[in-house]
CSV table of C-alpha atoms and ligand atoms in Angstrom, one decimal:
chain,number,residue,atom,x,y,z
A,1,UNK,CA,0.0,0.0,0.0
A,2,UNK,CA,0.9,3.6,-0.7
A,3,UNK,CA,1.4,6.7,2.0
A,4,UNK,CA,-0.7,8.4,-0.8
A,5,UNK,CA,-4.1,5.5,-0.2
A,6,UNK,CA,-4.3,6.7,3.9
A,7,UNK,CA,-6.5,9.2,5.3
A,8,UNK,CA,-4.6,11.4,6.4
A,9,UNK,CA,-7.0,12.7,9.0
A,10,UNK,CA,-7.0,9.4,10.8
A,11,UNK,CA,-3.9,8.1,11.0
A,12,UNK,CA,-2.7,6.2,14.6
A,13,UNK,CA,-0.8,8.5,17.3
A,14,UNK,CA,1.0,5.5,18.6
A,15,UNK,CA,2.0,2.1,16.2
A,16,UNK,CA,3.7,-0.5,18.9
A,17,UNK,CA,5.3,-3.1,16.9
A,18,UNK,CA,6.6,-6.7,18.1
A,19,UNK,CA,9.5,-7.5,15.4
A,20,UNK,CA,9.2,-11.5,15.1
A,21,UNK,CA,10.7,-13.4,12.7
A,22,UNK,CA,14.5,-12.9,12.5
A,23,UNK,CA,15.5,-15.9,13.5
A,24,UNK,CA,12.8,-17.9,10.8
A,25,UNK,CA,14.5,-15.5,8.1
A,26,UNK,CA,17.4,-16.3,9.0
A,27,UNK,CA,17.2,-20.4,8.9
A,28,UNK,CA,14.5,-19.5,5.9
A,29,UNK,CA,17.8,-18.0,4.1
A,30,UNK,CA,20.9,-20.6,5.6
A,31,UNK,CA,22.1,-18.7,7.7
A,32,UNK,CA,22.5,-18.2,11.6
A,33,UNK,CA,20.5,-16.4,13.6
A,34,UNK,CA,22.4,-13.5,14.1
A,35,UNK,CA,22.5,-12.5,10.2
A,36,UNK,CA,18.7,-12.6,10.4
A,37,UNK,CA,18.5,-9.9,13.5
A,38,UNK,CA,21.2,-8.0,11.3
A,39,UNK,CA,18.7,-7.5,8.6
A,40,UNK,CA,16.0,-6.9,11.1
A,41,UNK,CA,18.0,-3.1,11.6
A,42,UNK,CA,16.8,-2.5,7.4
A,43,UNK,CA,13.4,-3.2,8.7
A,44,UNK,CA,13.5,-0.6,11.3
A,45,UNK,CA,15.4,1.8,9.2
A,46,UNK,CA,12.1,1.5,6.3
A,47,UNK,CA,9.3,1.7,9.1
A,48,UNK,CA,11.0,4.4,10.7
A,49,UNK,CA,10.9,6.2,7.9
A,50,UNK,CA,7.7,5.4,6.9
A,51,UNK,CA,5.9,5.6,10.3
A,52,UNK,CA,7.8,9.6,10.0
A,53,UNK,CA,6.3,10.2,6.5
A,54,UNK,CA,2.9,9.4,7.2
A,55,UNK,CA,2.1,11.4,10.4
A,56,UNK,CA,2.4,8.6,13.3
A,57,UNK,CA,3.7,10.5,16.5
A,58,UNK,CA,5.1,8.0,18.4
A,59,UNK,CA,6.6,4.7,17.4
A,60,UNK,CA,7.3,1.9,20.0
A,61,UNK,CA,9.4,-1.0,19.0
A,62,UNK,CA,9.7,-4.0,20.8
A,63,UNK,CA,14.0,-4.4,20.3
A,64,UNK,CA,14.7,-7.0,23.5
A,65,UNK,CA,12.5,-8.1,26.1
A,66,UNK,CA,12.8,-9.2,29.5
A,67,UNK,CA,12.5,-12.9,28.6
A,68,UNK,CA,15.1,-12.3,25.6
A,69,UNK,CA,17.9,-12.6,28.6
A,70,UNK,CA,17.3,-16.3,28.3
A,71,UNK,CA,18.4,-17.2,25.1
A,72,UNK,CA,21.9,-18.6,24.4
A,73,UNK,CA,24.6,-16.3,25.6
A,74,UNK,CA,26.5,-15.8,22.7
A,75,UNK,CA,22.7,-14.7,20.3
A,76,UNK,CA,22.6,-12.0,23.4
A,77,UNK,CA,26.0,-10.6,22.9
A,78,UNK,CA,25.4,-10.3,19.6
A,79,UNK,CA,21.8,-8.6,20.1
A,80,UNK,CA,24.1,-6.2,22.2
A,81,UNK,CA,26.7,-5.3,20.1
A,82,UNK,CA,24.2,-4.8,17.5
A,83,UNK,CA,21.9,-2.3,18.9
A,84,UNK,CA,25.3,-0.7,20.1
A,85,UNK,CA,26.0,-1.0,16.2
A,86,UNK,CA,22.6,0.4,15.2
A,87,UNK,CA,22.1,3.0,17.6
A,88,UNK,CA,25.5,4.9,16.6
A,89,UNK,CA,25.2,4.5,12.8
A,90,UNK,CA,21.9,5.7,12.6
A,91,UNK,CA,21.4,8.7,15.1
A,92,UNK,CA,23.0,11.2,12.0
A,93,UNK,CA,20.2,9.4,10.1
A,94,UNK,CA,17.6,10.0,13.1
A,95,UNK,CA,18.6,13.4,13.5
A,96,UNK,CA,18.1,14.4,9.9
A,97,UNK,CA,14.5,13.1,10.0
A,98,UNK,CA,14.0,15.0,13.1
A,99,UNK,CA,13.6,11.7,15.0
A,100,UNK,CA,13.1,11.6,18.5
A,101,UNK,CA,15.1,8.8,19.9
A,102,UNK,CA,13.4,7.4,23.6
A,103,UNK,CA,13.9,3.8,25.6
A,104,UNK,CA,12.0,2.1,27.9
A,105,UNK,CA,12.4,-0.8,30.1
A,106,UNK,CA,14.9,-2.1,33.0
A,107,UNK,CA,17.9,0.4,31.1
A,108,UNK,CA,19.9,-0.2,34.1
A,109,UNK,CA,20.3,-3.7,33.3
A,110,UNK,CA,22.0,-3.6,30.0
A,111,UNK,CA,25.5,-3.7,29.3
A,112,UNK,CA,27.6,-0.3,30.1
A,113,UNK,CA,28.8,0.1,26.7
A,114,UNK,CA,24.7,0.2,25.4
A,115,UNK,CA,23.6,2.2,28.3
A,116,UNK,CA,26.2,4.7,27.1
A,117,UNK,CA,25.6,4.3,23.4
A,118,UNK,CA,21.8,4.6,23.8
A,119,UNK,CA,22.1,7.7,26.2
A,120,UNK,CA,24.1,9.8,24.0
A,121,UNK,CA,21.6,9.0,21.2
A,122,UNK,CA,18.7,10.3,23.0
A,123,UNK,CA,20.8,12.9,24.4
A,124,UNK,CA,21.6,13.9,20.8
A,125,UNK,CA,18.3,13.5,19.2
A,126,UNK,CA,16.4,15.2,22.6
A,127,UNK,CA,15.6,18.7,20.6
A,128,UNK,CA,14.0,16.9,17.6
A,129,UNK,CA,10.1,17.8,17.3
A,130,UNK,CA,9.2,14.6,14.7
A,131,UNK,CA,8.2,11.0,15.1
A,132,UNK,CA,9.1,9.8,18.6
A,133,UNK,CA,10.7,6.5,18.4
A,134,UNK,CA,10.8,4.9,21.3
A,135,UNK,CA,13.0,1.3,22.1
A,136,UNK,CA,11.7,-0.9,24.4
A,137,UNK,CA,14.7,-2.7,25.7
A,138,UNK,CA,14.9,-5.4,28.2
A,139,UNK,CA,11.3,-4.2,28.6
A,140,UNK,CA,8.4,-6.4,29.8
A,141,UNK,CA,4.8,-5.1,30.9
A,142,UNK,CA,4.3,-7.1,34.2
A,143,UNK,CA,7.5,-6.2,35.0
A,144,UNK,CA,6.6,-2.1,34.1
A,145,UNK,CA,3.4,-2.6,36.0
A,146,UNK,CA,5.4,-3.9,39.1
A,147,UNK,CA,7.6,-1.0,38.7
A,148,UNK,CA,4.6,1.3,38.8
A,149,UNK,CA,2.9,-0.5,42.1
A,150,UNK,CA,6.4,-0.8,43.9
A,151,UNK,CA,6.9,3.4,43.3
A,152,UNK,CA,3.0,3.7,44.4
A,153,UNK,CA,3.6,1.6,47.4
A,154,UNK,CA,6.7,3.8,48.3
A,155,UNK,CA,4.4,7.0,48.4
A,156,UNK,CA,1.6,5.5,50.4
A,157,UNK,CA,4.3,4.6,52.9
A,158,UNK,CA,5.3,8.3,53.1
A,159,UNK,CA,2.0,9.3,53.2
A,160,UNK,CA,2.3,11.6,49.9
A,161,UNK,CA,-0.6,9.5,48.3
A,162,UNK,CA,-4.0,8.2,49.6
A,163,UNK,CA,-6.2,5.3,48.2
A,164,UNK,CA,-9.0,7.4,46.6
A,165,UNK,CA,-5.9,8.9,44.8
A,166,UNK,CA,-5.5,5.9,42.7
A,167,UNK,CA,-7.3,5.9,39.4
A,168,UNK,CA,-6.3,4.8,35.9
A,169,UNK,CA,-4.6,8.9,35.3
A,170,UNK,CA,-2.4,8.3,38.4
A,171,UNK,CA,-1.0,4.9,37.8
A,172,UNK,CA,-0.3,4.9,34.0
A,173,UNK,CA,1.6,8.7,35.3
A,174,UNK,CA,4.1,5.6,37.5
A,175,UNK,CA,4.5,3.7,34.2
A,176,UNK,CA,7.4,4.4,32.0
A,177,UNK,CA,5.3,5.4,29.3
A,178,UNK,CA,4.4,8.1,31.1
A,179,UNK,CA,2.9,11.8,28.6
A,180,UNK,CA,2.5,9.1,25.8
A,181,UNK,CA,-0.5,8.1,24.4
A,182,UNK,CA,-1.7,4.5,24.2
A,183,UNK,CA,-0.8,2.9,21.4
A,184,UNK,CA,-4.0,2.6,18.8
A,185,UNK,CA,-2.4,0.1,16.8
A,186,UNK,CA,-0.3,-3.0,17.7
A,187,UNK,CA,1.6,-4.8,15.1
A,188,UNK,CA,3.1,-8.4,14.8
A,189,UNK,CA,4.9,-9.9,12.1
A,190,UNK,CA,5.7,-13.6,11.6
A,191,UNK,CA,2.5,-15.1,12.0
A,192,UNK,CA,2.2,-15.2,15.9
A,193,UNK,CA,-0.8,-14.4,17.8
A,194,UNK,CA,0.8,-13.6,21.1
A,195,UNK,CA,1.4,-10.0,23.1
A,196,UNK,CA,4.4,-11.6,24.7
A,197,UNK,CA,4.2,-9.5,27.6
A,198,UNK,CA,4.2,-6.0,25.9
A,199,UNK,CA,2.9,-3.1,27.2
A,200,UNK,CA,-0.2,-5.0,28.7
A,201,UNK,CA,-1.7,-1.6,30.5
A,202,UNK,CA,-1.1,0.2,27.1
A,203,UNK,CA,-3.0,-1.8,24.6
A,204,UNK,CA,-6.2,-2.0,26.2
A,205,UNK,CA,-7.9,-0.7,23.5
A,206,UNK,CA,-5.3,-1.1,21.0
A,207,UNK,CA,-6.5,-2.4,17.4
A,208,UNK,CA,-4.2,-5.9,16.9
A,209,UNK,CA,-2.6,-6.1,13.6
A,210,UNK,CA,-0.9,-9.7,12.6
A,211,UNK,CA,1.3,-10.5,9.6
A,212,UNK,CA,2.7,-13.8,8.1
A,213,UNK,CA,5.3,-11.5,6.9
A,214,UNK,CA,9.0,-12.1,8.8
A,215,UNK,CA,10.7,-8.9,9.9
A,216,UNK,CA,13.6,-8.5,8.0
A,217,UNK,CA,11.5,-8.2,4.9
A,218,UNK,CA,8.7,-5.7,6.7
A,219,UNK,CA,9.3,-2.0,5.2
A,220,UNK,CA,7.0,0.8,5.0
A,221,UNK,CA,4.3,-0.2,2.5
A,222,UNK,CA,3.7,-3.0,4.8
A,223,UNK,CA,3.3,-0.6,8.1
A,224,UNK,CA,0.9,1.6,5.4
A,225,UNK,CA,-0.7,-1.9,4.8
A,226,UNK,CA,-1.6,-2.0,8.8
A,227,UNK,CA,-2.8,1.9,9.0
A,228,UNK,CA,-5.0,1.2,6.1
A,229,UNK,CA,-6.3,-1.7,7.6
A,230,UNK,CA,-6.6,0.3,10.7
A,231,UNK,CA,-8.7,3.0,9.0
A,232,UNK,CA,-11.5,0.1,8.1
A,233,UNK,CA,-12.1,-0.9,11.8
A,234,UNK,CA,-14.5,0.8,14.3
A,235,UNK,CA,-13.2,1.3,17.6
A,236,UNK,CA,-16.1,1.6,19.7
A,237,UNK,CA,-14.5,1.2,23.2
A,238,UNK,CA,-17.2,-1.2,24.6
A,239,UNK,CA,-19.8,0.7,23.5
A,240,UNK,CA,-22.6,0.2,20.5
A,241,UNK,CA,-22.0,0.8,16.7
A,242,UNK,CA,-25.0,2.8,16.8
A,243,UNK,CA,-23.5,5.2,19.7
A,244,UNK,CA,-20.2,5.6,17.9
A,245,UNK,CA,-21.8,6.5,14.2
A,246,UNK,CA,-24.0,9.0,16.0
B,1,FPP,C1,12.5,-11.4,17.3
B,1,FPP,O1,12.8,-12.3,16.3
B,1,FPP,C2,13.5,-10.3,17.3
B,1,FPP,C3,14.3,-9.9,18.3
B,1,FPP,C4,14.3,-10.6,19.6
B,1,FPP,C5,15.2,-8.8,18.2
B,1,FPP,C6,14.8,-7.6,17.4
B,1,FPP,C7,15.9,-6.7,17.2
B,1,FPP,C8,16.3,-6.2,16.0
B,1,FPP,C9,15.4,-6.1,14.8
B,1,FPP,C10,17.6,-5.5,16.0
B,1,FPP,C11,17.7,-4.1,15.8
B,1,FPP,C12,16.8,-3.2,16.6
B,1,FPP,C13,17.0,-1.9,16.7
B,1,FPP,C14,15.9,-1.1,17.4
B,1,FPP,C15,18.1,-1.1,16.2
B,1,FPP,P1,13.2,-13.8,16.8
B,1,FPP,O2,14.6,-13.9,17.0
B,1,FPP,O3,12.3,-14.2,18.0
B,1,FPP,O4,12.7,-14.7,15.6
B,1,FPP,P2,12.2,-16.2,15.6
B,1,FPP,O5,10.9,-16.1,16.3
B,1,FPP,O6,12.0,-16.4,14.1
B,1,FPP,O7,13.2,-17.0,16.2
């Protein structure tokens, strides 16, 4: 699909998007895993780009979740030096399409080297007034949500906050997504129907997009393909069609 085919009146604040597939690609194309997450950094290069050109404000993108830490030690290292990789070579790029770079998760819990890395890169791209792209890394949503009840907890304790204080406003202010909007559209590529513990307070409402598509070959007709198909639905919140048309 082409930018040109969207409304462009009613395109999604926030796309989320859960990058599966590398490792299929890979084994799809002979070779190790690691070459297929290599080519994943195209993908994000073209929906960056793409989500920039056609209006989206804030793009989250699932890079390495808590539950990644589990897989073979030497696939992790190389997921490390690769963002490390990514993140330098394309903040010029970011910062000429005005790009916003953010990050999200346990940060603290990376290696020294990407904290670093990632920190100059949102240091550098901070003034930027574009798409806000924002890496979730060694991010998971229970784990956010715990975050958020743990810092709650803390205030209670101090007596800075009282129970009737605690509404839906208050605690998503705790999360780490805090001044950003809920995503309205949630993509998956490779064919899986799962959330995989991403942003589970976010996407209560979110629209679900899923696509057989692997991600080292998604690019930004396909993340067109998923606002169009966006654009079709009617979100109606729990209430009736006939309420929403009206
Ligand atoms: C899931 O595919 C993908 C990941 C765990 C890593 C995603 C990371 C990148 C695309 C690297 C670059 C990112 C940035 C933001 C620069 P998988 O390995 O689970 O694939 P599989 O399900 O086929 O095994």
């Amino acid at each position: 699909m082409i930018l040109d085919e969207l409304k462009k009146n009613y395109i999604p604040r926030h796309v989320a998007v859960i990058m599966d597939g590398n490792g299929r690609w890979a084994e799809l194309h002979g070779n190790d895993r690691i070459f297929g997450h290599t080519q994943g950094v195209d993908a994000v290069r073209s929906v960056v780009e793409g989500a920039g050109e056609s209006g989206v404000e804030y793009l989250t993108l699932y890079a390495f979740s808590t539950e990644n830490w589990d897989r073979p030690k030497d696939e992790v290292n190389a997921l490390m030096s690769l963002l490390v990789h990514a993140i330098v070579q394309e903040t010029d790029n970011l910062n000429e399409k005005n790009v916003k770079m953010l990050a999200i998760g346990n940060l603290a819990s990376l290696p020294p080297d990407v904290q670093l890395k990632l920190s100059e890169a949102v240091q550098s791209t901070s003034s930027n007034t574009g798409l806000n792209l924002i890496l979730a890394l060694s991010y998971s949503g229970r784990w956010e949500i715990l975050e958020a009840v743990k810092k709650i907890v803390c205030k209670a304790k101090n007596g800075e906050v009282s129970e009737n204080q605690i509404n839906e406003n208050m605690f998503a202010s705790h999360l780490s997504t805090v001044g950003i909007p809920d995503p309205e559209l949630l993509i998956r590529t490779s064919g899986e129907y799962r959330i995989s513990n991403f942003l589970l307070w976010q996407i209560a409402y979110s629209e679900f997009y899923f696509t057989p598509i692997l991600w080292p070959d998604f690019r930004k007709e396909n993340l067109f393909e998923a606002i169009g198909d966006f654009q079709r639905r009617e979100r109606r919140f729990g209430k009736t069609s006939e309420q929403i048309r009206s």
